Structure formats: structure tokens, C-alpha cells
mmCIF file of C-alpha atoms in Angstrom:
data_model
loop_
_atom_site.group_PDB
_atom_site.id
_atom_site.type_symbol
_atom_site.label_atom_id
_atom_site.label_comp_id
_atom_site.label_asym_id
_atom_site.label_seq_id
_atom_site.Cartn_x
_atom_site.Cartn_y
_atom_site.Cartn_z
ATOM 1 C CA UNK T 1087 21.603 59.106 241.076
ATOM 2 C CA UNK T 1088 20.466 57.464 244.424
ATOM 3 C CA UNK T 1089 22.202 54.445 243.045
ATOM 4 C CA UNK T 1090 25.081 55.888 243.294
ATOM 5 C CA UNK T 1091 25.041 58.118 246.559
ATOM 6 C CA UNK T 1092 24.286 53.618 247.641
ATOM 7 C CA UNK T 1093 27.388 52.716 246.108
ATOM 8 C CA UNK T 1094 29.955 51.729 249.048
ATOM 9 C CA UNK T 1095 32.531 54.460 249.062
ATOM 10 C CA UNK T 1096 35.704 55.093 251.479
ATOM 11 C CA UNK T 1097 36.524 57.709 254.140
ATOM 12 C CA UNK T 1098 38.927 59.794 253.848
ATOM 13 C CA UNK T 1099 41.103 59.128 257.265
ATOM 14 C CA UNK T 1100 40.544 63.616 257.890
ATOM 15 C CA UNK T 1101 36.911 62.321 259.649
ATOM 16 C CA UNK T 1102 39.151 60.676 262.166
ATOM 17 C CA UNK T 1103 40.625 63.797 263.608
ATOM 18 C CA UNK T 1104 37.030 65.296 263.672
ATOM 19 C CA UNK T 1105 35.554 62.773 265.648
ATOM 20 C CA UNK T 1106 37.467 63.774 268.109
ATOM 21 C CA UNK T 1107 35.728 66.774 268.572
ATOM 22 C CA UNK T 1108 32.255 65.911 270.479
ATOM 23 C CA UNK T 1109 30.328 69.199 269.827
ATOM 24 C CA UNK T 1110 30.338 68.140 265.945
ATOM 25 C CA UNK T 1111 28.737 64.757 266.956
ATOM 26 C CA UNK T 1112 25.748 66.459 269.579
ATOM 27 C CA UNK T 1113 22.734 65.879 269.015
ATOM 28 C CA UNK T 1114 19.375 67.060 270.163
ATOM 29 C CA UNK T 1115 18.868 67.648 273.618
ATOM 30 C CA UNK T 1116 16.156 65.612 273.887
ATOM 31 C CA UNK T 1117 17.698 62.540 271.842
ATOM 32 C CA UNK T 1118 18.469 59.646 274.250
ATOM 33 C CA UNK T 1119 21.901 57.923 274.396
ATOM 34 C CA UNK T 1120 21.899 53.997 274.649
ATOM 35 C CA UNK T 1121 25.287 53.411 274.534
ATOM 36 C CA UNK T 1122 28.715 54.537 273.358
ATOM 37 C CA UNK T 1123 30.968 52.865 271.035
ATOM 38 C CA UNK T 1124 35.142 53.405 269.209
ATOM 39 C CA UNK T 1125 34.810 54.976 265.846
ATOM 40 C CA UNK T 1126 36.448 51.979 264.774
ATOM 41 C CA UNK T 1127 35.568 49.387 266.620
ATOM 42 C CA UNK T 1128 31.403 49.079 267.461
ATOM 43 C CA UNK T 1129 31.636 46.224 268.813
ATOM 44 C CA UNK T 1130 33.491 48.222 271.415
ATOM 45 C CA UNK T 1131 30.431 49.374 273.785
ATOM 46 C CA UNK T 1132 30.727 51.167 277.007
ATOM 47 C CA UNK T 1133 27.732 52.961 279.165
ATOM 48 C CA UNK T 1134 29.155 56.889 279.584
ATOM 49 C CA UNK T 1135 31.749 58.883 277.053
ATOM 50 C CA UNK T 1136 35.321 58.045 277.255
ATOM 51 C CA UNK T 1137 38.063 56.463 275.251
ATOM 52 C CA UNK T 1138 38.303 53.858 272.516
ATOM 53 C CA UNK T 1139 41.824 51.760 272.779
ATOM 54 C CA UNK T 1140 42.774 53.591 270.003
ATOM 55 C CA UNK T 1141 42.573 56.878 272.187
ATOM 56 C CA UNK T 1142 39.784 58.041 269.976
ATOM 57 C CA UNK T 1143 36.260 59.890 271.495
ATOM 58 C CA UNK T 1144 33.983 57.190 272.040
ATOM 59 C CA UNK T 1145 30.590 57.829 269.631
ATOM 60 C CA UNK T 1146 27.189 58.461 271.079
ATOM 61 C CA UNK T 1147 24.307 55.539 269.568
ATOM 62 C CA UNK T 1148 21.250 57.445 269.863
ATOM 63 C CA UNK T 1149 17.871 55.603 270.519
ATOM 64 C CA UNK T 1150 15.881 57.192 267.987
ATOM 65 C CA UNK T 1151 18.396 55.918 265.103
ATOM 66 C CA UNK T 1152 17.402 53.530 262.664
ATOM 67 C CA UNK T 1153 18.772 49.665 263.631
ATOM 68 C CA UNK T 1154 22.303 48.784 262.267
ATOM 69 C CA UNK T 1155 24.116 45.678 261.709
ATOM 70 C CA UNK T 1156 26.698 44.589 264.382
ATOM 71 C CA UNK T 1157 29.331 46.315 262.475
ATOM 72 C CA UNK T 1158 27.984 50.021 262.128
ATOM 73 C CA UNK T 1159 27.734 53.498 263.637
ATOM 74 C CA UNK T 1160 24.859 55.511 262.751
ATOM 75 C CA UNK T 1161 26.056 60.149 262.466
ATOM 76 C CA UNK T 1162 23.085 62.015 261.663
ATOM 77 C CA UNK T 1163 23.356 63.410 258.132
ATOM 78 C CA UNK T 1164 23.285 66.879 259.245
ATOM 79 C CA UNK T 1165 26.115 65.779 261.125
ATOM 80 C CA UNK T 1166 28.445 64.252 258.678
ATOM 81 C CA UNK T 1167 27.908 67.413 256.476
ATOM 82 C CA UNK T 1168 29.160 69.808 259.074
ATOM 83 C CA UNK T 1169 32.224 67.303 259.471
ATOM 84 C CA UNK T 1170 33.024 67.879 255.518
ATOM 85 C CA UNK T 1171 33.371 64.301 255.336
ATOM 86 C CA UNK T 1172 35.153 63.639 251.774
ATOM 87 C CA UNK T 1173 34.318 59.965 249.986
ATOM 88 C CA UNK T 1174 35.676 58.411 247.165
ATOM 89 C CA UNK T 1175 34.290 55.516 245.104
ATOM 90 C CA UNK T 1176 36.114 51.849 245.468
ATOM 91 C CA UNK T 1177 37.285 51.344 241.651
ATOM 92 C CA UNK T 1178 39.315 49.612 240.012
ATOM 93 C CA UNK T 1179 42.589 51.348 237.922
ATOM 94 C CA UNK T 1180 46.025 51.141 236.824
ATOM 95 C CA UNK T 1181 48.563 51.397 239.684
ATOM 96 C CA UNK T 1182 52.940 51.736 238.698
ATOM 97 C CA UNK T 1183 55.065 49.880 241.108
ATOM 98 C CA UNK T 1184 56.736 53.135 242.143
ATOM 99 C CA UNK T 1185 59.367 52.311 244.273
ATOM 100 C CA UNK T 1186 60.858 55.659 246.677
ATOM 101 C CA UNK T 1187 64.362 55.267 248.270
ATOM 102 C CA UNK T 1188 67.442 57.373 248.200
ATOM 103 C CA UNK T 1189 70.250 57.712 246.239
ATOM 104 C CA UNK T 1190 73.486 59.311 246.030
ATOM 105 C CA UNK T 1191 75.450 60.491 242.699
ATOM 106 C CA UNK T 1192 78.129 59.390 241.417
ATOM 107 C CA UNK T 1193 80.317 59.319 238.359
ATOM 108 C CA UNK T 1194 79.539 57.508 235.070
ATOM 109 C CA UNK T 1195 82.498 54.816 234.900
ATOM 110 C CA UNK T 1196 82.025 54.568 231.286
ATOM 111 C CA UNK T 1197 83.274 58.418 230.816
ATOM 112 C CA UNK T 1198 86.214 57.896 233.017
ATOM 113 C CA UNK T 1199 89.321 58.139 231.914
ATOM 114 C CA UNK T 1200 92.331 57.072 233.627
ATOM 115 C CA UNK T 1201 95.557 57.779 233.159
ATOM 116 C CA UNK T 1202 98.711 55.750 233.420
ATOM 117 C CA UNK T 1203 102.367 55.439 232.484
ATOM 118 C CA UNK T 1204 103.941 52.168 230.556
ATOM 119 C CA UNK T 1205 107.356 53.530 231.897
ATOM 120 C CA UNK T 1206 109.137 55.121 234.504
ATOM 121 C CA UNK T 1207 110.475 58.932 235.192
ATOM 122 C CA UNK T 1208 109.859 62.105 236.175
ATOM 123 C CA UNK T 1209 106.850 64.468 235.891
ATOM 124 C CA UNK T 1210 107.109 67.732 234.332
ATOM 125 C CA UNK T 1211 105.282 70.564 233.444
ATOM 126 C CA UNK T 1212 102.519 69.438 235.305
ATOM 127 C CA UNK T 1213 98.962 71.459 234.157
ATOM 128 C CA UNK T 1214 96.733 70.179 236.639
ATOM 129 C CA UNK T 1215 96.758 71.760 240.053
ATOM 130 C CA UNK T 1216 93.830 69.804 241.888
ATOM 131 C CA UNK T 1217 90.601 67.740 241.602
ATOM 132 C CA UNK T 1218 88.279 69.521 240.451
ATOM 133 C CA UNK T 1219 90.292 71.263 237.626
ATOM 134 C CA UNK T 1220 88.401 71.282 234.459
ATOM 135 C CA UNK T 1221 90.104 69.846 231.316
ATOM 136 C CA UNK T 1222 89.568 70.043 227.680
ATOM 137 C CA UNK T 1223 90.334 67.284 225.164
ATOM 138 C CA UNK T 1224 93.367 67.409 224.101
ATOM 139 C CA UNK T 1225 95.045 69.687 226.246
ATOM 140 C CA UNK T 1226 98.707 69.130 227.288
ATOM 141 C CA UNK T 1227 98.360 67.710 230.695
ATOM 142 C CA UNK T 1228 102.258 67.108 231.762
ATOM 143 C CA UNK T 1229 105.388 65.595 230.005
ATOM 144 C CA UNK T 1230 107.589 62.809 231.449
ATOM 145 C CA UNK T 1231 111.256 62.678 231.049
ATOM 146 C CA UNK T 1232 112.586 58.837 231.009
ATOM 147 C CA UNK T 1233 115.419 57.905 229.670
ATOM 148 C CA UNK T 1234 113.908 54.774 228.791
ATOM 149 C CA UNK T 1235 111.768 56.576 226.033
ATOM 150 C CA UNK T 1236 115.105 58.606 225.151
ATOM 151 C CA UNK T 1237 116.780 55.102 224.800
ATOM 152 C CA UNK T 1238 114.250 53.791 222.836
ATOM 153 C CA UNK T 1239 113.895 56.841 220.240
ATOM 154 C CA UNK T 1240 117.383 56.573 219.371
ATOM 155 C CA UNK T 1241 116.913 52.884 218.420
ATOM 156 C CA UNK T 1242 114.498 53.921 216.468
ATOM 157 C CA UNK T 1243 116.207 56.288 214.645
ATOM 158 C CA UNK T 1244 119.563 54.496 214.134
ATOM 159 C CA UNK T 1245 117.159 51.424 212.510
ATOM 160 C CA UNK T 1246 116.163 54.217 210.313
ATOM 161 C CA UNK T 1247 119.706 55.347 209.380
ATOM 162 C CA UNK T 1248 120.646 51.829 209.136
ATOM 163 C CA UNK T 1249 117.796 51.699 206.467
ATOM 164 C CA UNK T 1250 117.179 48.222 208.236
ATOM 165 C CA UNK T 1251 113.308 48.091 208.152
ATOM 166 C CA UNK T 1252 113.059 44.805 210.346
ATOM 167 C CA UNK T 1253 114.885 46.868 213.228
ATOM 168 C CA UNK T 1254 112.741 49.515 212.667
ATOM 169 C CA UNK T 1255 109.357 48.141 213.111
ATOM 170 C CA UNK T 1256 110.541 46.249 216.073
ATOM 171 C CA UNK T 1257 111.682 49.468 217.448
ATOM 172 C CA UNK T 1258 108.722 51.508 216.046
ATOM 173 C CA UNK T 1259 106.558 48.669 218.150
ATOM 174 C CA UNK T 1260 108.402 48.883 221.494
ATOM 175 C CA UNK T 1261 108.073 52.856 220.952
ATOM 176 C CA UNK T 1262 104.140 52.334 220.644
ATOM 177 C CA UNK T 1263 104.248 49.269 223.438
ATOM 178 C CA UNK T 1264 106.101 52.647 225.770
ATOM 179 C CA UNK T 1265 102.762 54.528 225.406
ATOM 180 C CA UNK T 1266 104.518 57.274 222.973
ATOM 181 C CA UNK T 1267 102.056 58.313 220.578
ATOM 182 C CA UNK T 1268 101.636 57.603 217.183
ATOM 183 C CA UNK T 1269 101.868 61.384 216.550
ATOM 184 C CA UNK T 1270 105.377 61.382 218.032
ATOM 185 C CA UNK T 1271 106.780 58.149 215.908
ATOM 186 C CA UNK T 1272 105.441 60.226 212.696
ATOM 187 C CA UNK T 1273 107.234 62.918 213.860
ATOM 188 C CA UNK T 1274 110.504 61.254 214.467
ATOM 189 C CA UNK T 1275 110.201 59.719 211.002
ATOM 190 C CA UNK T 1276 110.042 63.293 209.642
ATOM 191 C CA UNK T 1277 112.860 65.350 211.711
ATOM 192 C CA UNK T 1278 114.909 62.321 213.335
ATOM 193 C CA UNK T 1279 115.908 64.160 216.608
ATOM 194 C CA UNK T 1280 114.827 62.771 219.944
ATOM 195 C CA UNK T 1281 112.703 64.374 222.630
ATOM 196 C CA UNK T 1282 114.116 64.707 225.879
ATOM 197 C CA UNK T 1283 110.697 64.960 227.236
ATOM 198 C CA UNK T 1284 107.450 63.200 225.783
ATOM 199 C CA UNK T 1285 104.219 64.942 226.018
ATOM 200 C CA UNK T 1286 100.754 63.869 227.252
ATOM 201 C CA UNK T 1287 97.397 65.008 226.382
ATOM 202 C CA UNK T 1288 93.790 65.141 228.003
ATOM 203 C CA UNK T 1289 92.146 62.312 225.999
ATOM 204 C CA UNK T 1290 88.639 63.643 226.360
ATOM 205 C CA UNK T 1291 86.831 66.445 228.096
ATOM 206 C CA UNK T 1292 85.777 66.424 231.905
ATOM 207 C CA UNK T 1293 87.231 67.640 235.220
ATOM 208 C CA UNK T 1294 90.054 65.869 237.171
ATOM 209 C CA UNK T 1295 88.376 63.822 239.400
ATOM 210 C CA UNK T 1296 91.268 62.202 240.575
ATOM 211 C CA UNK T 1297 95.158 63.360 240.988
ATOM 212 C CA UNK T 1298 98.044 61.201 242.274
ATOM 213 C CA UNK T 1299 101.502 63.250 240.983
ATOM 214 C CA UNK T 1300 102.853 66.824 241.806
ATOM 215 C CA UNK T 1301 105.845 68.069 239.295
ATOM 216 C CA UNK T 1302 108.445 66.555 240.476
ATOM 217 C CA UNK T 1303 107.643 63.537 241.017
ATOM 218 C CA UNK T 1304 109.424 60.246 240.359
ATOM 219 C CA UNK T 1305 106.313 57.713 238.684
ATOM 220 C CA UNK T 1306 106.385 54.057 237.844
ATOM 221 C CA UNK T 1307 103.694 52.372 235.537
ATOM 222 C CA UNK T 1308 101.869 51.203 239.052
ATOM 223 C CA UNK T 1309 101.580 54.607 239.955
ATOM 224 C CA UNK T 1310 97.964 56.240 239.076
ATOM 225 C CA UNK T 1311 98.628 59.934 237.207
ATOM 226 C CA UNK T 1312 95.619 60.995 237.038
ATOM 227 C CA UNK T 1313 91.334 60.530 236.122
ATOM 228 C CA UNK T 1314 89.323 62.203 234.155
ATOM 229 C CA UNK T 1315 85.552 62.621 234.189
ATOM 230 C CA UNK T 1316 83.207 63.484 231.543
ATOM 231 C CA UNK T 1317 79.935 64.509 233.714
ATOM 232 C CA UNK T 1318 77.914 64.913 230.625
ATOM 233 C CA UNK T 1319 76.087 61.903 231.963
ATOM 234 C CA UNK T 1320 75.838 60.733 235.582
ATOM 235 C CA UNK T 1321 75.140 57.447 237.766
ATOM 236 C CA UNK T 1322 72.826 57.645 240.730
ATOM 237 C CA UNK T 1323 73.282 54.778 242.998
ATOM 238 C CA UNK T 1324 70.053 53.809 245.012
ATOM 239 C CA UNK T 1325 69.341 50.687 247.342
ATOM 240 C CA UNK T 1326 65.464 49.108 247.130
ATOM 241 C CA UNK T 1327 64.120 46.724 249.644
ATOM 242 C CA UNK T 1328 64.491 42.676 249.315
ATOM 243 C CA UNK T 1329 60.907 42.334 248.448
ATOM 244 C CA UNK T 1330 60.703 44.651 245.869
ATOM 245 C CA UNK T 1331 63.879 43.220 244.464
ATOM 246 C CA UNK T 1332 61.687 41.081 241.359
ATOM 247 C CA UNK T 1333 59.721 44.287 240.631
ATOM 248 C CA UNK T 1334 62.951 46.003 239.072
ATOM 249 C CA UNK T 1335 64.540 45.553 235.420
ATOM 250 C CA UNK T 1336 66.899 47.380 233.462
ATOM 251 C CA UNK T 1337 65.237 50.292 231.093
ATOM 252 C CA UNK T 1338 62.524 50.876 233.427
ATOM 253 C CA UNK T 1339 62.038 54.691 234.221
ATOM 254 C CA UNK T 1340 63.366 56.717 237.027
ATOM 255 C CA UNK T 1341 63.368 60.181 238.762
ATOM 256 C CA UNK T 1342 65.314 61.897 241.308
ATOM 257 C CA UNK T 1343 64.644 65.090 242.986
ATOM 258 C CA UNK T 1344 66.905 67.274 245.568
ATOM 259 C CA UNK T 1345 66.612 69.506 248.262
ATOM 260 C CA UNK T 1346 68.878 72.322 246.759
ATOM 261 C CA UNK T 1347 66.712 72.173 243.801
ATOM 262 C CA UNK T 1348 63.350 72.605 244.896
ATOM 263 C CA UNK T 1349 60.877 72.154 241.474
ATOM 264 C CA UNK T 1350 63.194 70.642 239.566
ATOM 265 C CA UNK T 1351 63.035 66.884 238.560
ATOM 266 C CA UNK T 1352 65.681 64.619 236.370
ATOM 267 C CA UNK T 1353 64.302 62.342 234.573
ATOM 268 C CA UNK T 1354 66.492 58.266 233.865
ATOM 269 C CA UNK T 1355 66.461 54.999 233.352
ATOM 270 C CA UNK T 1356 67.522 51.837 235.439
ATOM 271 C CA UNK T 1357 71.002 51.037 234.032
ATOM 272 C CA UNK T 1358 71.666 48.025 235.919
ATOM 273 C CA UNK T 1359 70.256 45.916 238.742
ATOM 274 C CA UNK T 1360 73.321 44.442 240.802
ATOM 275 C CA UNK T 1361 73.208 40.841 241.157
ATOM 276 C CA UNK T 1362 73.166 39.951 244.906
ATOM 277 C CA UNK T 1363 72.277 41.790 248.281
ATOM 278 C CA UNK T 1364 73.857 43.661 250.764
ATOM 279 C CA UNK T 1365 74.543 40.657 253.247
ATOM 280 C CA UNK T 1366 73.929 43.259 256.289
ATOM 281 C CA UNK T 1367 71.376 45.525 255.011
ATOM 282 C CA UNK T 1368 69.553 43.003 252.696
ATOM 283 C CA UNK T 1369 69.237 45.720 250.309
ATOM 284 C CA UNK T 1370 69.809 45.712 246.559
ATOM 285 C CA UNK T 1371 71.683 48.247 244.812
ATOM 286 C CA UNK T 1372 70.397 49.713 241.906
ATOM 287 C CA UNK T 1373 71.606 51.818 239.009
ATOM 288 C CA UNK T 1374 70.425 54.960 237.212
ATOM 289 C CA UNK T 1375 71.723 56.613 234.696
ATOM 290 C CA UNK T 1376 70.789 60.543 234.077
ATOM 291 C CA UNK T 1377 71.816 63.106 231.498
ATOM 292 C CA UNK T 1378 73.351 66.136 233.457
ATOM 293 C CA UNK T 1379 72.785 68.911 231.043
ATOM 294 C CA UNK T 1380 74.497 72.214 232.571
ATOM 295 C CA UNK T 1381 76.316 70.165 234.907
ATOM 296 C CA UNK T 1382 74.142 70.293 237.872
ATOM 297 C CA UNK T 1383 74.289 67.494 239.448
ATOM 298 C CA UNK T 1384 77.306 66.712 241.280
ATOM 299 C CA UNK T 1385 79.022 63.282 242.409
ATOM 300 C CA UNK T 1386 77.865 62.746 246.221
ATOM 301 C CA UNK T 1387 74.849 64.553 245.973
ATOM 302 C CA UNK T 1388 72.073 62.545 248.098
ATOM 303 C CA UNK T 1389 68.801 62.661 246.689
ATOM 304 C CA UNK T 1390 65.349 61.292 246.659
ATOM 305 C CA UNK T 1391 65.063 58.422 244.292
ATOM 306 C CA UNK T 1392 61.587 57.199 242.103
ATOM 307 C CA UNK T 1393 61.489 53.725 239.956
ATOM 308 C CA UNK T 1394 58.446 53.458 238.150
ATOM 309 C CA UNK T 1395 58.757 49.585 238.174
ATOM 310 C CA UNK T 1396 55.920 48.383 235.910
ATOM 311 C CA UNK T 1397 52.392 48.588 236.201
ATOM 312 C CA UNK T 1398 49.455 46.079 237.773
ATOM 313 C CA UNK T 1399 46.489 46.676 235.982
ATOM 314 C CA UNK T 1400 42.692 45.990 236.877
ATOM 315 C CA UNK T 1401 43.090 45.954 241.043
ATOM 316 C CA UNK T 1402 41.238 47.540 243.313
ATOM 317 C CA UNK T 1403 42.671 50.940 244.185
ATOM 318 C CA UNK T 1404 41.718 53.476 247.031
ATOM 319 C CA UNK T 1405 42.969 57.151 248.155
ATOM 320 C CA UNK T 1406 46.282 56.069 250.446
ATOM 321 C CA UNK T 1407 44.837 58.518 253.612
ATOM 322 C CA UNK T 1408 41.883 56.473 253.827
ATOM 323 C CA UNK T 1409 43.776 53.025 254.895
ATOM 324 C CA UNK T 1410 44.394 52.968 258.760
ATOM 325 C CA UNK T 1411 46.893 50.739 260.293
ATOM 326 C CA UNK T 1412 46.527 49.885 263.931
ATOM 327 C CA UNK T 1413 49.717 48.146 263.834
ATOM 328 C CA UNK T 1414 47.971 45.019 264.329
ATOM 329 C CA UNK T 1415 45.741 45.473 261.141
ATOM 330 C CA UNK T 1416 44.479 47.635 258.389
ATOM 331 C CA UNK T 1417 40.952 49.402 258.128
ATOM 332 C CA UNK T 1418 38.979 51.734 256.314
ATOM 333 C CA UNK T 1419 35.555 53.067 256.256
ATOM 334 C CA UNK T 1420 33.022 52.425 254.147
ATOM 335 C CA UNK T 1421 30.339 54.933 253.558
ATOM 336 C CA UNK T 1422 26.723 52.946 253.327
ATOM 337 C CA UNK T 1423 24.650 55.762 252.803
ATOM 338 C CA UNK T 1424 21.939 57.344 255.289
ATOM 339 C CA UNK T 1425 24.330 58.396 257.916
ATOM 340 C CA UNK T 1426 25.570 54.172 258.005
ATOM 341 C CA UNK T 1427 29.597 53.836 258.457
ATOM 342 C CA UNK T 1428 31.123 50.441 258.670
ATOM 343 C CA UNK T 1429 34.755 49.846 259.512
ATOM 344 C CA UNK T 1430 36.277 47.402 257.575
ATOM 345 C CA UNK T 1431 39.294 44.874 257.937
ATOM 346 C CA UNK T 1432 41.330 44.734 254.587
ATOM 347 C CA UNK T 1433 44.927 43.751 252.961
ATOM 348 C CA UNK T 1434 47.042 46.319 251.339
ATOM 349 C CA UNK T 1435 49.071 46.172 248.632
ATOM 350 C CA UNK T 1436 51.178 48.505 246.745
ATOM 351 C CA UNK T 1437 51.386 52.149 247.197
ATOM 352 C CA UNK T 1438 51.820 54.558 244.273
ATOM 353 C CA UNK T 1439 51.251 58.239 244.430
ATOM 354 C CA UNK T 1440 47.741 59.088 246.490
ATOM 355 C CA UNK T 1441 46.502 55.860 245.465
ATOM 356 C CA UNK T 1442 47.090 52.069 247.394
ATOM 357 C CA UNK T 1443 46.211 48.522 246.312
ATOM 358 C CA UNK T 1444 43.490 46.433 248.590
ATOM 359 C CA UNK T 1445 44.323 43.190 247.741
ATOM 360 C CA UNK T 1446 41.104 42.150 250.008
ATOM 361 C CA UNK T 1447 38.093 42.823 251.826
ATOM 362 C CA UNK T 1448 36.528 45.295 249.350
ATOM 363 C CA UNK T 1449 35.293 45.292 246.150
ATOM 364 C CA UNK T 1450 34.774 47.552 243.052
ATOM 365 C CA UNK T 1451 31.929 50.083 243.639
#
């Protein structure tokens, strides 16, 4: 067991705000001060109490403490336990690349439909009102009156009369070329009358995400009627950093949480990783796909964003609030046992959950 309580373990960086507070760190009245030194720096050595360049409390070394290395401070056991200093063993473990951005949502492209004319005329009987309007398959969505369809029925049906079959199928093809469906050319073969008007359907289920026409209106085939989203399934669009750019690959698992849904968590996958940068933001866009059961998440919605890119296995791994960064370097504190703490210099590496990657200057144990 005394093995163990030897074992070089890491500060949680809590003690930090605690040493601030000198009446935790007093000691007897009759113990004799040599000298005063930064929490994290001992080398740092003044003659009376003040401040480290850190702005931290400068530590009292007492004269009746045992001799430390260079590198140490000496607290007085009794001392530490009053500060509920919290440890945790140097190991080694299994740390996921998890990558947190931001993302927004947006429609699945592969569920849009989008609907166009192969002719010109008029829209009537127009069923949707605005974006937004929800839509089921096959549901009449307006009818067109072009007297280029008329036209082209009545070919039709005089190649029928005419019993000529060659004339018909090159008629029946321009009819099908036109857009009119293959529904309608039955049904001329059966009643030979022409429509006026030609009808058009929803061709799946979803919500008008997009609406160009009012009734009325005069359309050519350049003109955009209408889209159609199915929101069964939904992209999220996220950006990751340059560097992290390699760690990424399609399949890989995702999350995204929002603020209007505190608790609740969707669970993807990376659909696709685009193939160059943002040339301003040197950013790289990445895509998630989600189910969207109920319909609750919306295009637009901004939301936080999780890629569990991969896994390194065997590193050395440490609780992330015991790394300090001075902005100059990174430190923690290692625990030697009898009241010994040494501040030590060390290079981090990736951060997942509570847990952080020291690529140097410790070792397992």
C-alpha cells in the first residue's frame, strides 16, 4: 500500500485556488520561515510574502522541513488534508479523438424533390399556399393549362384514329418527353378526349420547402415550381479545424446536442468529408447525417457538434483540470508523497471528455 501512496500522481488544478488562501498554509507559530517561493515556480524565491508572476500567494519554506530537490515545495501533511487536495494516478488508457465544433441543420439533398415543368403555361388550382406546407405523396399539387400539351394530345389521338401505330408512338413519346404522365397516356388510350388541364402530383411525402408560383402564373420549363422535403432524415453541416482535418473519415460516429433540448442527444454518422478548405477560415466542412424521428430537428437549427474520430490507444492520459497553461507552457503537479509537490513541464495532446493526452514529460504510474 505505501507503494502506491509513492506512486507519482497529479493535482487536480482545485489546489490552485486554495493556495491562495494563506491561513490553510500556516503553520506553527514557532516554525521559522527561510524563504518564500510561486506554487509553480520554486525556483522563484523571494525573502517576505507576496506575489508569484502568475499572481499566485507566494508559499512559505519552513526551516524545520525535510530537504527537497531544486524543483519542490514541501505543505505539511496536515496541511494538504485540510486543502482536500484530490490526486489521480498517471496511467495509461484509451483516448477517442473527439472532435467539438458547431453545426447547423440542414436538409437531406437526397430526399429533395424538385419540381419542374418540360413546357410552358399557366398554373392552376394551385394547393400549396407557402413553405412550410406539409404534403403527402401523391397529393394533387396544381394543374397547368398549355396548349402545347392540348396540341400534343390530339396528335396523339388522331395517330390512334388513324390506326397508324408509327405516328402513335412518336406521339405517345413526345407526350411522355412533355412530362405528362404515363397514367394520363393510358387514360387517353381508354376514353380518347383531351384534357384541357394536366394534373400534377406530390411525388413523395415532406413539407414545401421551397415555392416559386402563385395561381396564376405564367411558367416556363426554367422556372422552379416548387421543392419538396422529406425530413425523415436530416444533414448537419459542421466545420473542424485544419489540423484535425486527417483525424476524420466517413462512417465515423457523431452527436449533436441543442439548447432548446436540454437532455436530449441525436446520435449520426459522418456522411461526407468535403474535399478542400475554406480558403478564409481554413476550416473543413463536414457532414452528418441524423435520423429525425418525430421531426424535431429543424433546418437552421445551430447546435453543438461531437465526432468521435477514432481512438489512440496505450498513451499516457491525465484528468484535463490538472494541465495548466501559462500561455507560454504547460504544467502539472506531481504528488511525491510526504507533503513533496513538484511542478512539472509537459506536452499535451488530445483532449477527450475529462481526460487529455501528455505526449511528454511524465510517465505511467
Amino acid at each position: 500500500m505505501s507503494k502506491v501512496l509513492h506512486l507519482s500522481l497529479i493535482f487536480i488544478l482545485g489546489i490552485f485556488s486554495l493556495l491562495n488562501n494563506n491561513t490553510s498554509l500556516a503553520k506553527e507559530e514557532d516554525s521559522e520561515v527561510l524563504y518564500w517561493v510561486a506554487p509553480m515556480d520554486p525556483n522563484y524565491k523571494r525573502d517576505k510574502p507576496g506575489k508569484s508572476p502568475m499572481g499566485m500567494d507566494l508559499v512559505p519554506v519552513y526551516k524545520n522541513e525535510q530537504q527537497t530537490s531544486g524543483n519542490e515545495v514541501v505543505i505539511a501533511p496536515e496541511v494538504v488534508q485540510n486543502l482536500g487536495v484530490r490526486t489521480a494516478i498517471v496511467e495509461r488508457s484509451k483516448l477517442w479523438r473527439r472532435i467539438n465544433t458547431v453545426g447547423f441543420v440542414d436538409y437531406d439533398e437526397s430526399k429533395l424533390s424538385h419540381i419542374h415543368l418540360r413546357t410552358q403555361g399557366w398554373i392552376e388550382n394551385l394547393t400549396m399556399q407557402s413553405e412550410g406546407d406539409r404534403v403527402q405523396k401523391g397529393q394533387l399539387l396544381f394543374k397547368l393549362y398549355s396548349p402545347e400539351l392540348i396540341n400534343a394530345q390530339e396528335e396523339y389521338l388522331q395517330a390512334l384514329t388513324l390506326k397508324n401505330k408509327t405516328l402513335a408512338n412518336a406521339s405517345k413519346q413526345r407526350l411522355a418527353a412533355l412530362g405528362i404522365p404515363s397514367s394520363e397516356i393510358k387514360r387517353l388510350n381508354k376514353q380518347r378526349t383531351a384534357r384541357q388541364t394536366i394534373s400534377y402530383y406530390a411525388p413523395q411525402d415532406g413539407v414545401v420547402s421551397s415555392l416559386k408560383v402563385r395561381d396564376g402564373m405564367y411558367v416556363k420549363p426554367e422556372n422552379q415550381i416548387a421543392t419538396l422535403a422529406d425530413l425523415s432524415t436530416v444533414w448537419v453541416m459542421a466545420e473542424i479545424f485544419e489540423q484535425q482535418s486527417s483525424w476524420v473519415e466517413v462512417g465515423q460516429p457523431a452527436e449533436v446536442q441543442f439548447s432548446y433540448l436540454p437532455g436530449e442527444t441525436f446520435k449520426g454518422t459522418v456522411e461526407y468529408v468535403y474535399p478542400s478548405l475554406d480558403q478564409m477560415t481554413r476550416a473543413l466542412t463536414v457532414r452528418l447525417k441524423f435520423d429525425n424521428p418525430g421531426e424535431a430537428l429543424k433546418p437552421n437549427m445551430f447546435g453543438d457538434v461531437y465526432i468521435f474520430a477514432g481512438a489512440k490507444e496505450n498513451i499516457i492520459v491525465v484528468p484535463r483540470e490538472s494541465l495548466i497553461r501559462t500561455g507560454t507552457s504547460e504544467r502539472v503537479i506531481l504528488a511525491k508523497g510526504k507533503g513533496r509537490f513538484e511542478p512539472r513541464e509537459v506536452v499535451s495532446g488530445i483532449e477527450s471528455g475529462d481526460l487529455i493526452e501528455i505526449q511528454s514529460g511524465l510517465s505511467e504510474g
